[in-house]
CSV table of C-alpha atoms and ligand atoms in Angstrom, one decimal:
chain,number,residue,atom,x,y,z
A,668,UNK,CA,57.0,36.6,-37.0
A,669,UNK,CA,57.5,36.8,-33.2
A,670,UNK,CA,54.6,37.4,-30.9
A,671,UNK,CA,54.9,39.3,-27.6
A,672,UNK,CA,53.1,37.6,-24.7
A,673,UNK,CA,51.4,39.8,-22.2
A,674,UNK,CA,50.1,38.3,-18.9
A,675,UNK,CA,47.3,40.2,-17.3
A,676,UNK,CA,45.1,39.4,-14.3
A,677,UNK,CA,42.2,37.1,-15.2
A,678,UNK,CA,39.6,38.5,-12.9
A,679,UNK,CA,40.2,41.1,-10.3
A,680,UNK,CA,40.9,44.7,-9.7
A,681,UNK,CA,43.5,45.0,-12.4
A,682,UNK,CA,41.7,43.1,-15.1
A,683,UNK,CA,39.4,45.8,-16.6
A,684,UNK,CA,42.0,48.6,-16.8
A,685,UNK,CA,44.7,46.3,-18.1
A,686,UNK,CA,42.5,45.1,-21.0
A,687,UNK,CA,41.3,48.7,-21.5
A,688,UNK,CA,44.9,49.9,-22.0
A,689,UNK,CA,45.5,47.2,-24.5
A,690,UNK,CA,42.4,48.1,-26.4
A,691,UNK,CA,43.1,51.8,-26.3
A,692,UNK,CA,46.4,51.0,-28.0
A,693,UNK,CA,44.3,49.8,-31.0
A,694,UNK,CA,45.0,46.1,-30.2
A,695,UNK,CA,41.9,44.0,-30.9
A,696,UNK,CA,41.6,41.0,-28.6
A,697,UNK,CA,38.8,38.6,-29.3
A,698,UNK,CA,37.6,35.6,-27.2
A,699,UNK,CA,38.1,37.1,-23.8
A,700,UNK,CA,36.4,35.1,-21.1
A,701,UNK,CA,36.9,31.6,-20.2
A,702,UNK,CA,40.1,31.1,-22.1
A,703,UNK,CA,43.6,31.3,-20.6
A,704,UNK,CA,44.9,32.8,-23.8
A,705,UNK,CA,43.8,35.2,-26.5
A,706,UNK,CA,45.5,36.3,-29.7
A,707,UNK,CA,45.2,39.8,-31.1
A,708,UNK,CA,44.0,40.0,-34.6
A,709,UNK,CA,45.9,43.2,-35.7
A,710,UNK,CA,49.1,43.3,-33.6
A,711,UNK,CA,51.7,40.6,-32.8
A,712,UNK,CA,50.6,40.0,-29.2
A,713,UNK,CA,49.1,37.2,-27.2
A,714,UNK,CA,47.3,37.8,-23.9
A,715,UNK,CA,47.6,35.3,-21.1
A,716,UNK,CA,44.9,35.6,-18.3
A,717,UNK,CA,46.4,34.5,-15.0
A,718,UNK,CA,46.1,35.1,-11.2
A,719,UNK,CA,48.1,38.2,-10.4
A,720,UNK,CA,50.3,36.4,-7.9
A,721,UNK,CA,51.6,34.1,-10.6
A,722,UNK,CA,52.5,36.8,-13.1
A,723,UNK,CA,55.9,37.9,-11.7
A,724,UNK,CA,57.1,34.3,-11.7
A,725,UNK,CA,56.0,33.6,-15.3
A,726,UNK,CA,57.6,36.8,-16.5
A,727,UNK,CA,60.9,36.0,-14.7
A,728,UNK,CA,60.9,32.6,-16.4
A,729,UNK,CA,60.1,34.0,-19.8
A,730,UNK,CA,56.9,32.0,-20.1
A,731,UNK,CA,55.3,35.5,-20.6
A,732,UNK,CA,57.3,38.4,-22.0
A,733,UNK,CA,55.4,41.1,-20.2
A,734,UNK,CA,53.1,41.3,-17.3
A,735,UNK,CA,50.8,43.8,-15.7
A,736,UNK,CA,50.7,43.6,-11.9
A,737,UNK,CA,50.4,45.8,-8.9
A,738,UNK,CA,53.8,47.1,-7.7
A,739,UNK,CA,52.9,45.5,-4.3
A,740,UNK,CA,52.8,42.1,-5.9
A,741,UNK,CA,55.9,42.6,-8.0
A,742,UNK,CA,58.0,43.8,-5.0
A,743,UNK,CA,56.6,41.2,-2.7
A,744,UNK,CA,57.4,38.3,-5.1
A,745,UNK,CA,60.9,39.8,-5.7
A,746,UNK,CA,61.5,37.9,-9.0
A,747,UNK,CA,64.1,38.9,-11.6
A,748,UNK,CA,62.0,41.0,-13.9
A,749,UNK,CA,62.5,44.5,-15.5
A,750,UNK,CA,60.3,47.3,-14.3
A,751,UNK,CA,59.2,48.7,-17.7
A,752,UNK,CA,56.5,51.2,-17.0
A,753,UNK,CA,54.3,52.6,-14.2
A,754,UNK,CA,50.8,52.6,-15.7
A,755,UNK,CA,48.9,55.0,-13.4
A,756,UNK,CA,45.9,52.9,-12.5
A,757,UNK,CA,45.0,50.6,-9.6
A,758,UNK,CA,46.5,53.0,-7.1
A,759,UNK,CA,46.5,51.8,-3.6
A,760,UNK,CA,48.7,51.6,-0.5
A,761,UNK,CA,49.8,48.9,1.9
A,762,UNK,CA,49.1,50.2,5.4
A,763,UNK,CA,49.3,49.0,9.0
A,764,UNK,CA,46.0,49.0,10.9
A,765,UNK,CA,45.4,48.5,14.5
A,766,UNK,CA,42.1,48.2,16.5
A,767,UNK,CA,40.4,51.5,17.0
A,768,UNK,CA,40.9,51.5,20.7
A,769,UNK,CA,44.6,50.8,20.6
A,770,UNK,CA,46.6,53.7,21.9
A,771,UNK,CA,49.0,54.2,19.0
A,772,UNK,CA,51.8,56.8,19.6
A,773,UNK,CA,54.4,56.1,17.1
A,774,UNK,CA,55.9,53.2,15.0
A,775,UNK,CA,57.5,52.0,18.2
A,776,UNK,CA,54.0,51.1,19.5
A,777,UNK,CA,54.2,48.1,17.1
A,778,UNK,CA,57.2,46.6,19.0
A,779,UNK,CA,56.4,43.1,20.2
A,780,UNK,CA,53.0,42.9,18.4
A,781,UNK,CA,51.9,40.3,16.0
A,782,UNK,CA,50.9,41.6,12.6
A,783,UNK,CA,48.9,39.6,10.0
A,784,UNK,CA,49.6,40.2,6.4
A,785,UNK,CA,49.8,38.7,2.9
A,786,UNK,CA,52.9,40.8,2.3
A,787,UNK,CA,55.6,39.4,4.7
A,788,UNK,CA,58.6,40.6,2.6
A,789,UNK,CA,57.5,44.2,2.1
A,790,UNK,CA,56.4,44.4,5.8
A,791,UNK,CA,59.6,42.9,7.2
A,792,UNK,CA,61.8,45.2,5.1
A,793,UNK,CA,59.7,48.2,6.4
A,794,UNK,CA,59.9,47.1,10.0
A,795,UNK,CA,63.7,46.5,9.8
A,796,UNK,CA,64.2,49.9,8.3
A,797,UNK,CA,62.2,51.4,11.2
A,798,UNK,CA,64.1,49.3,13.7
A,799,UNK,CA,60.8,47.7,15.0
A,800,UNK,CA,60.6,44.1,16.1
A,801,UNK,CA,57.2,42.5,15.5
A,802,UNK,CA,56.0,39.1,14.8
A,803,UNK,CA,54.7,38.7,11.2
A,804,UNK,CA,51.9,36.2,10.6
A,805,UNK,CA,51.5,35.4,6.9
A,806,UNK,CA,47.9,34.8,5.9
A,807,UNK,CA,46.6,34.7,2.3
A,808,UNK,CA,43.2,36.4,2.6
A,809,UNK,CA,40.7,38.2,4.8
A,810,UNK,CA,43.6,39.8,6.6
A,811,UNK,CA,41.4,42.6,8.1
A,812,UNK,CA,39.5,40.2,10.3
A,813,UNK,CA,42.6,38.8,12.0
A,814,UNK,CA,42.5,41.2,15.0
A,815,UNK,CA,38.8,40.6,15.6
A,816,UNK,CA,39.3,36.8,15.8
A,817,UNK,CA,42.4,37.1,18.0
A,818,UNK,CA,44.8,35.9,15.3
A,819,UNK,CA,47.0,39.0,15.5
A,820,UNK,CA,47.2,42.4,17.2
A,821,UNK,CA,47.5,44.4,14.0
A,822,UNK,CA,47.4,44.0,10.2
A,823,UNK,CA,49.2,45.2,7.1
A,824,UNK,CA,47.0,45.2,4.1
A,825,UNK,CA,45.9,47.0,1.0
A,826,UNK,CA,43.9,50.1,1.5
A,827,UNK,CA,42.3,52.4,-1.0
A,828,UNK,CA,39.6,54.4,0.7
A,829,UNK,CA,40.0,52.9,4.2
A,830,UNK,CA,36.3,51.8,4.5
A,831,UNK,CA,37.2,48.1,4.9
A,832,UNK,CA,39.5,49.0,7.8
A,833,UNK,CA,36.8,51.1,9.5
A,834,UNK,CA,34.1,48.4,9.0
A,835,UNK,CA,36.4,45.9,10.8
A,836,UNK,CA,37.0,48.3,13.7
A,837,UNK,CA,40.5,49.2,12.7
A,838,UNK,CA,42.3,52.5,12.1
A,839,UNK,CA,45.2,53.1,9.7
A,840,UNK,CA,48.3,54.1,11.5
A,841,UNK,CA,51.2,53.7,9.0
A,842,UNK,CA,51.6,53.7,5.3
A,843,UNK,CA,54.1,51.0,4.4
A,844,UNK,CA,54.1,51.0,0.6
A,845,UNK,CA,52.4,53.0,-2.2
A,846,UNK,CA,51.5,51.0,-5.3
A,847,UNK,CA,50.1,51.4,-8.8
A,848,UNK,CA,49.8,49.0,-11.8
A,849,UNK,CA,53.2,48.3,-13.3
A,850,UNK,CA,54.3,46.7,-16.5
A,851,UNK,CA,57.1,44.2,-15.9
A,852,UNK,CA,59.2,42.4,-18.5
A,853,UNK,CA,61.4,39.3,-19.0
A,854,UNK,CA,65.0,40.6,-18.9
A,855,UNK,CA,66.1,38.4,-21.8
A,856,UNK,CA,63.7,39.6,-24.6
A,857,UNK,CA,64.9,38.9,-28.1
A,858,UNK,CA,65.6,41.7,-30.5
A,859,UNK,CA,62.4,41.1,-32.4
A,860,UNK,CA,60.3,41.2,-29.2
A,861,UNK,CA,62.0,44.4,-28.1
A,862,UNK,CA,60.8,46.0,-31.3
A,863,UNK,CA,57.2,45.0,-30.6
A,864,UNK,CA,57.6,46.3,-27.1
A,865,UNK,CA,58.9,49.6,-28.4
A,866,UNK,CA,55.9,50.0,-30.6
A,867,UNK,CA,53.6,49.1,-27.7
A,868,UNK,CA,55.2,51.6,-25.4
A,869,UNK,CA,54.9,54.3,-28.1
A,870,UNK,CA,51.2,53.6,-28.3
A,871,UNK,CA,50.8,53.6,-24.5
A,872,UNK,CA,52.6,57.0,-24.4
A,873,UNK,CA,50.3,58.4,-27.1
A,874,UNK,CA,47.2,57.2,-25.2
A,875,UNK,CA,48.5,58.6,-21.9
A,876,UNK,CA,49.4,62.0,-23.5
A,877,UNK,CA,45.8,62.3,-24.5
A,878,UNK,CA,44.4,61.5,-21.1
A,879,UNK,CA,43.0,64.6,-19.4
A,880,UNK,CA,43.7,66.6,-22.5
A,881,UNK,CA,40.9,68.2,-24.5
A,882,UNK,CA,40.6,69.8,-27.9
A,883,UNK,CA,39.2,73.3,-27.6
A,884,UNK,CA,37.6,75.4,-30.3
A,885,UNK,CA,36.3,78.9,-29.8
A,886,UNK,CA,35.4,82.1,-31.7
A,887,UNK,CA,37.0,85.4,-30.8
A,888,UNK,CA,37.3,89.0,-32.1
A,889,UNK,CA,40.6,89.4,-34.0
A,890,UNK,CA,41.9,91.9,-31.5
A,891,UNK,CA,41.8,89.3,-28.7
A,892,UNK,CA,43.7,86.6,-30.6
A,893,UNK,CA,47.0,87.3,-28.9
A,894,UNK,CA,45.5,87.3,-25.4
A,895,UNK,CA,43.8,84.0,-26.1
A,896,UNK,CA,46.6,82.1,-27.7
A,897,UNK,CA,48.8,83.1,-24.7
A,898,UNK,CA,46.3,81.2,-22.6
A,899,UNK,CA,46.2,78.2,-25.0
A,900,UNK,CA,49.7,77.3,-26.0
A,901,UNK,CA,48.7,73.9,-27.4
A,902,UNK,CA,51.0,71.1,-28.5
A,903,UNK,CA,53.0,73.3,-30.9
A,904,UNK,CA,50.9,76.4,-31.3
A,905,UNK,CA,47.2,77.0,-31.8
A,906,UNK,CA,45.6,77.3,-35.2
A,907,UNK,CA,43.8,80.5,-36.1
A,908,UNK,CA,41.3,80.6,-38.9
A,909,UNK,CA,39.2,83.5,-40.1
A,910,UNK,CA,35.4,83.3,-39.7
A,911,UNK,CA,33.1,84.4,-42.5
A,912,UNK,CA,32.0,87.2,-40.3
A,913,UNK,CA,34.6,90.0,-40.7
A,914,UNK,CA,36.8,90.8,-37.7
A,915,UNK,CA,36.3,87.3,-36.1
A,916,UNK,CA,38.5,84.2,-36.0
A,917,UNK,CA,38.2,80.6,-34.8
A,918,UNK,CA,41.0,79.4,-32.5
A,919,UNK,CA,41.8,75.7,-32.1
A,920,UNK,CA,44.1,74.3,-29.5
A,921,UNK,CA,44.6,71.6,-26.9
A,922,UNK,CA,44.3,72.1,-23.1
A,923,UNK,CA,44.7,70.1,-20.0
A,924,UNK,CA,41.3,69.5,-18.4
A,925,UNK,CA,42.5,71.0,-15.0
A,926,UNK,CA,44.0,74.0,-16.7
A,927,UNK,CA,40.7,74.5,-18.7
A,928,UNK,CA,38.7,75.3,-15.5
A,929,UNK,CA,41.3,77.8,-14.5
A,930,UNK,CA,41.4,79.7,-17.8
A,931,UNK,CA,37.8,79.5,-18.9
A,932,UNK,CA,37.0,82.8,-17.1
A,933,UNK,CA,40.0,84.6,-18.7
A,934,UNK,CA,39.0,83.3,-22.1
A,935,UNK,CA,35.5,84.7,-21.8
A,936,UNK,CA,36.9,88.0,-20.5
A,937,UNK,CA,39.0,88.2,-23.6
A,938,UNK,CA,35.8,87.9,-25.7
A,939,UNK,CA,35.8,84.2,-26.5
A,940,UNK,CA,32.4,82.8,-27.6
A,941,UNK,CA,31.0,79.5,-28.7
A,942,UNK,CA,33.6,77.5,-26.7
A,943,UNK,CA,33.6,73.8,-27.6
A,944,UNK,CA,35.7,71.3,-25.7
A,945,UNK,CA,36.1,67.8,-27.2
A,946,UNK,CA,37.8,64.6,-26.1
A,947,UNK,CA,41.0,63.5,-27.7
A,948,UNK,CA,41.9,59.8,-28.2
A,949,UNK,CA,45.6,60.0,-28.9
A,950,UNK,CA,48.4,62.6,-29.1
A,951,UNK,CA,51.5,61.8,-31.1
A,952,UNK,CA,54.3,64.3,-30.1
B,1281,ATP,P1,43.8,37.1,-7.9
B,1281,ATP,O1,42.6,36.3,-7.8
B,1281,ATP,O2,44.3,37.4,-9.3
B,1281,ATP,O3,45.0,36.6,-7.0
B,1281,ATP,P2,43.7,39.2,-5.8
B,1281,ATP,O4,42.5,39.0,-5.0
B,1281,ATP,O5,45.0,38.8,-5.3
B,1281,ATP,O6,43.4,38.5,-7.2
B,1281,ATP,P3,42.8,41.9,-6.4
B,1281,ATP,O7,42.0,42.2,-5.1
B,1281,ATP,O8,42.0,41.8,-7.6
B,1281,ATP,O9,43.8,40.7,-6.2
B,1281,ATP,O10,43.8,43.1,-6.5
B,1281,ATP,C1,44.8,43.1,-7.5
B,1281,ATP,C2,45.7,44.3,-7.4
B,1281,ATP,O11,44.9,45.5,-7.5
B,1281,ATP,C3,46.4,44.4,-6.0
B,1281,ATP,O12,47.5,43.7,-5.9
B,1281,ATP,C4,46.6,45.9,-5.9
B,1281,ATP,O13,47.8,46.2,-6.6
B,1281,ATP,C5,45.4,46.5,-6.6
B,1281,ATP,N1,44.4,46.8,-5.7
B,1281,ATP,C6,43.9,46.1,-4.7
B,1281,ATP,N2,42.9,46.7,-4.0
B,1281,ATP,C7,42.7,47.9,-4.6
B,1281,ATP,C8,41.8,48.9,-4.4
B,1281,ATP,N3,40.9,48.9,-3.5
B,1281,ATP,N4,41.9,50.0,-5.2
B,1281,ATP,C9,42.8,50.0,-6.2
B,1281,ATP,N5,43.7,49.0,-6.5
B,1281,ATP,C10,43.7,48.0,-5.7
B,1282,ZN,ZN1,46.3,37.6,-6.0
């Protein structure tokens, strides 16, 4: 029996959500911790724990069949891998920051400056597209301190809230690249491994369908049933069951969390009572 190898970040901002996704798919991974490798007990996968920077290379070589990395790392490394699925977590952006006092007018203000970054490929492609000529200084960490210590005039680095920029006396002036976690794959997967991947993707899809979706149950007078089910179309259509009390029914459906807050008022106007909203783990469409 073939086993699909999935490389995830050993310790960092992607680690927790990557492992959570695998577990939500019902895959039990024991012995997480010091090891480089863990085998799932109930699904044909093996997890490799690596530095994120190494993952695209291992996947391109087929040492690992799949990998979960930031798009920023995948694009920067520019290895021959398939982009299999955007995963929706670890959202961040690569931005250019300049010292707060710098008079920034447009992208042309960067002409002739030196910019420190750990993403020289993404940055140079962006600058070329914008027809800006700047000097790129590749450094591997603590990029945001570069202007302060006179190493560069500006930086290009990962931003999520912007607080790191501000605390280093910088301001964000251009967004270069938007990123989220990405599943990448070895382009030469065997037929057997493709089957395991298809099953894994089906499970991920079911988990994602359930995210932000709630199960809703409520009681309503029979003459409001039509109004209420128009508000709660559900996956196929809602279930309606009679209550013991004559003239009343219980309606069950699913609803997006955001939509819920919009329709709650209308449900109550229509006479809904005893509204229960419950979490859903998985939705198979
Ligand atoms: P490693 O030790 O594995 O090389 P690292 O220090 O390079 O780790 P992390 O800081 O853990 O990397 O970030 C991993 C990825 O998480 C980044 O490449 C990016 O895609 C994403 N990321 C980084 N910072 C944030 C953030 N503040 N919010 C959300 N996602 C982020
Ligand atoms: Zn890294």
